[in-house]
GROMACS .gro file of C-alpha atoms in nm:
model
  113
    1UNK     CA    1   4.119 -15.240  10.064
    2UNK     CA    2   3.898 -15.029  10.264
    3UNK     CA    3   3.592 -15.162  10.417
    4UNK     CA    4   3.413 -14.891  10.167
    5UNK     CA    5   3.548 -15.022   9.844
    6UNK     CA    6   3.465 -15.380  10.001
    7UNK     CA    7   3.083 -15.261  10.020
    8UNK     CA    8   3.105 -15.163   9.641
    9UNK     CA    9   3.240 -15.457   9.491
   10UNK     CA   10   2.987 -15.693   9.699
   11UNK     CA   11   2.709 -15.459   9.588
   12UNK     CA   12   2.819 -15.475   9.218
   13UNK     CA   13   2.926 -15.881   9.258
   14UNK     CA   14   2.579 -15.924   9.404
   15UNK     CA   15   2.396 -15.749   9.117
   16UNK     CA   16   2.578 -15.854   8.789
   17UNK     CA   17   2.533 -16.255   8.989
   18UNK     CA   18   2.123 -16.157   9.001
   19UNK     CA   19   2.085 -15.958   8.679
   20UNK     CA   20   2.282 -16.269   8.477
   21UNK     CA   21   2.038 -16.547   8.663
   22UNK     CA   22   1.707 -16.292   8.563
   23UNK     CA   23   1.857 -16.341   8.258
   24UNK     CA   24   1.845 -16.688   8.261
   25UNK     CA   25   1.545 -16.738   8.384
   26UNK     CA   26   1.382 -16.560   8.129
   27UNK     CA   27   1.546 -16.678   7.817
   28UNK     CA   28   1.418 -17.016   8.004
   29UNK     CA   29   1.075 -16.823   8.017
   30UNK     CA   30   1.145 -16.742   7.659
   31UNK     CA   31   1.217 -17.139   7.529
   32UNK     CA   32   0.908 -17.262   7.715
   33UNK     CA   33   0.721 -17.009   7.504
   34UNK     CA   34   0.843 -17.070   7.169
   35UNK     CA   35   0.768 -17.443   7.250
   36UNK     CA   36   0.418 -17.444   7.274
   37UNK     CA   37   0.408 -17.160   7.025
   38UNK     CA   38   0.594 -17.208   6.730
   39UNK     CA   39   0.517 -17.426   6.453
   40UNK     CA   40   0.731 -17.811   6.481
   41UNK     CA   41   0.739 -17.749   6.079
   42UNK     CA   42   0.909 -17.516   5.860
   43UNK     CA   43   0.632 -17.209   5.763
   44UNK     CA   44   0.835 -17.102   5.501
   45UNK     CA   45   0.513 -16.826   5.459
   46UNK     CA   46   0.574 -16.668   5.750
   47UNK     CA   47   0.968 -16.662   5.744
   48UNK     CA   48   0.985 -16.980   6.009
   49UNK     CA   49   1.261 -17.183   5.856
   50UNK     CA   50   1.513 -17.120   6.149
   51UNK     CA   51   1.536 -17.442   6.369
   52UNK     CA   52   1.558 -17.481   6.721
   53UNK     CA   53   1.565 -17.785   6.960
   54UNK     CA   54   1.397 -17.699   7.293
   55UNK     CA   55   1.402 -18.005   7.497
   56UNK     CA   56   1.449 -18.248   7.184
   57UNK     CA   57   1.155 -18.088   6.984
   58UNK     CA   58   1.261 -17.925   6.694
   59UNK     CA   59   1.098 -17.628   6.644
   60UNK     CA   60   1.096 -17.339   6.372
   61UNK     CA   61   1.138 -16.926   6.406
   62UNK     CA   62   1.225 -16.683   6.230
   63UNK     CA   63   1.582 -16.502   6.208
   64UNK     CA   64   1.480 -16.244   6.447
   65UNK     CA   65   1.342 -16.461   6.711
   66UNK     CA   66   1.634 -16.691   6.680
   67UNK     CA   67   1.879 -16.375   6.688
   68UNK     CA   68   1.705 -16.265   7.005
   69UNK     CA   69   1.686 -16.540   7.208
   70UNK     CA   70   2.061 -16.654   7.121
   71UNK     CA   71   2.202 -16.308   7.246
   72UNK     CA   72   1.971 -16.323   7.559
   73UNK     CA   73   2.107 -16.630   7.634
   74UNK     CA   74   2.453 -16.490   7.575
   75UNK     CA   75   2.443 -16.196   7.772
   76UNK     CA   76   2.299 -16.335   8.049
   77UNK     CA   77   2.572 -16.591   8.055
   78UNK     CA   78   2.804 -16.315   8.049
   79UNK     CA   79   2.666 -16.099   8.309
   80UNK     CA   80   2.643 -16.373   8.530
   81UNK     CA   81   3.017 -16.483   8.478
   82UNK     CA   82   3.113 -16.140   8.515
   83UNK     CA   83   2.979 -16.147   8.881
   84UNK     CA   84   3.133 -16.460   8.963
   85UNK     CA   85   3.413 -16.323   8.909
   86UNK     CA   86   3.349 -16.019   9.087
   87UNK     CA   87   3.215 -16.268   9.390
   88UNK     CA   88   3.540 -16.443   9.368
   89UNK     CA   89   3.744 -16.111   9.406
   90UNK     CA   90   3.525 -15.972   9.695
   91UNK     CA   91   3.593 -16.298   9.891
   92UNK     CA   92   3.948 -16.291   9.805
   93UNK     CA   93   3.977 -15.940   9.933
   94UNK     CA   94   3.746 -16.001  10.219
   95UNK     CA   95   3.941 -16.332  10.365
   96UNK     CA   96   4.284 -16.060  10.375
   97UNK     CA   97   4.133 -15.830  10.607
   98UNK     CA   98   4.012 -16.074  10.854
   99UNK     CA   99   4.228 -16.090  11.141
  100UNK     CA  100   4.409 -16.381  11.245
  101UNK     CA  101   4.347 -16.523  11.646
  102UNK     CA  102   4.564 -16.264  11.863
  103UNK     CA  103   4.699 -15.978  11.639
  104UNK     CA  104   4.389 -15.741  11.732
  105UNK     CA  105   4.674 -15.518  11.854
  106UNK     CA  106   4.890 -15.492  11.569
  107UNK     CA  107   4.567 -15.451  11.367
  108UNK     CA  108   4.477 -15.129  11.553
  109UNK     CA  109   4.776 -15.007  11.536
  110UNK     CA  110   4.768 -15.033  11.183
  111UNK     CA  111   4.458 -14.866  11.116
  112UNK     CA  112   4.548 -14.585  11.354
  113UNK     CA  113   4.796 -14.464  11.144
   0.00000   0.00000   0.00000
């Protein structure tokens, strides 16, 4: 792989890994706000009948919140297993083009060619 493609791949492992822990972070951001804002009992009045437990306190939302949050958390998860994956790749690909103690030669010669 050339030392081009190399730079891509860390680039694009590095920022699905930091885009998927934003993520995180602010669904996090997200859970610490419903829990001091949402009602702890159903408000069937204003469509909050949808429970969550945020740090063993059960509170209520609506279907939209709920929907929200859950594919937040979901993505985010995703993007940041996509660029683990990518990560593990880039190292994979990086440890075969280090060259081993004395073939510095036979590595020249290769690229020359």
């Amino acid at each position: 792989m050339k030392a081009s493609r190399l730079g891509t791949l860390k680039f694009f492992a590095l920022l699905f890994l930091l885009c998927g822990l934003a993520g995180l972070i602010a669904s996090a951001g997200i859970s610490t706000h419903y829990l001091a804002a949402m009602p702890r009992v159903p408000a069937p009045e204003q469509l909050r009948t949808v429970p969550r437990s945020i740090h063993g306190v059960t509170v209520y939302q609506t279907e939209a919140e709920d929907d929200l949050l859950r594919k937040w958390e979901y993505s985010s998860v995703g993007v940041f297993l996509a660029g683990m994956i990518l990560s593990g790749i880039y190292l994979e690909k990086w440890g075969s083009m280090q060259i081993p103690a004395g073939d510095e030669e036979r590595a020249l010669a290769r690229d020359m060619q």
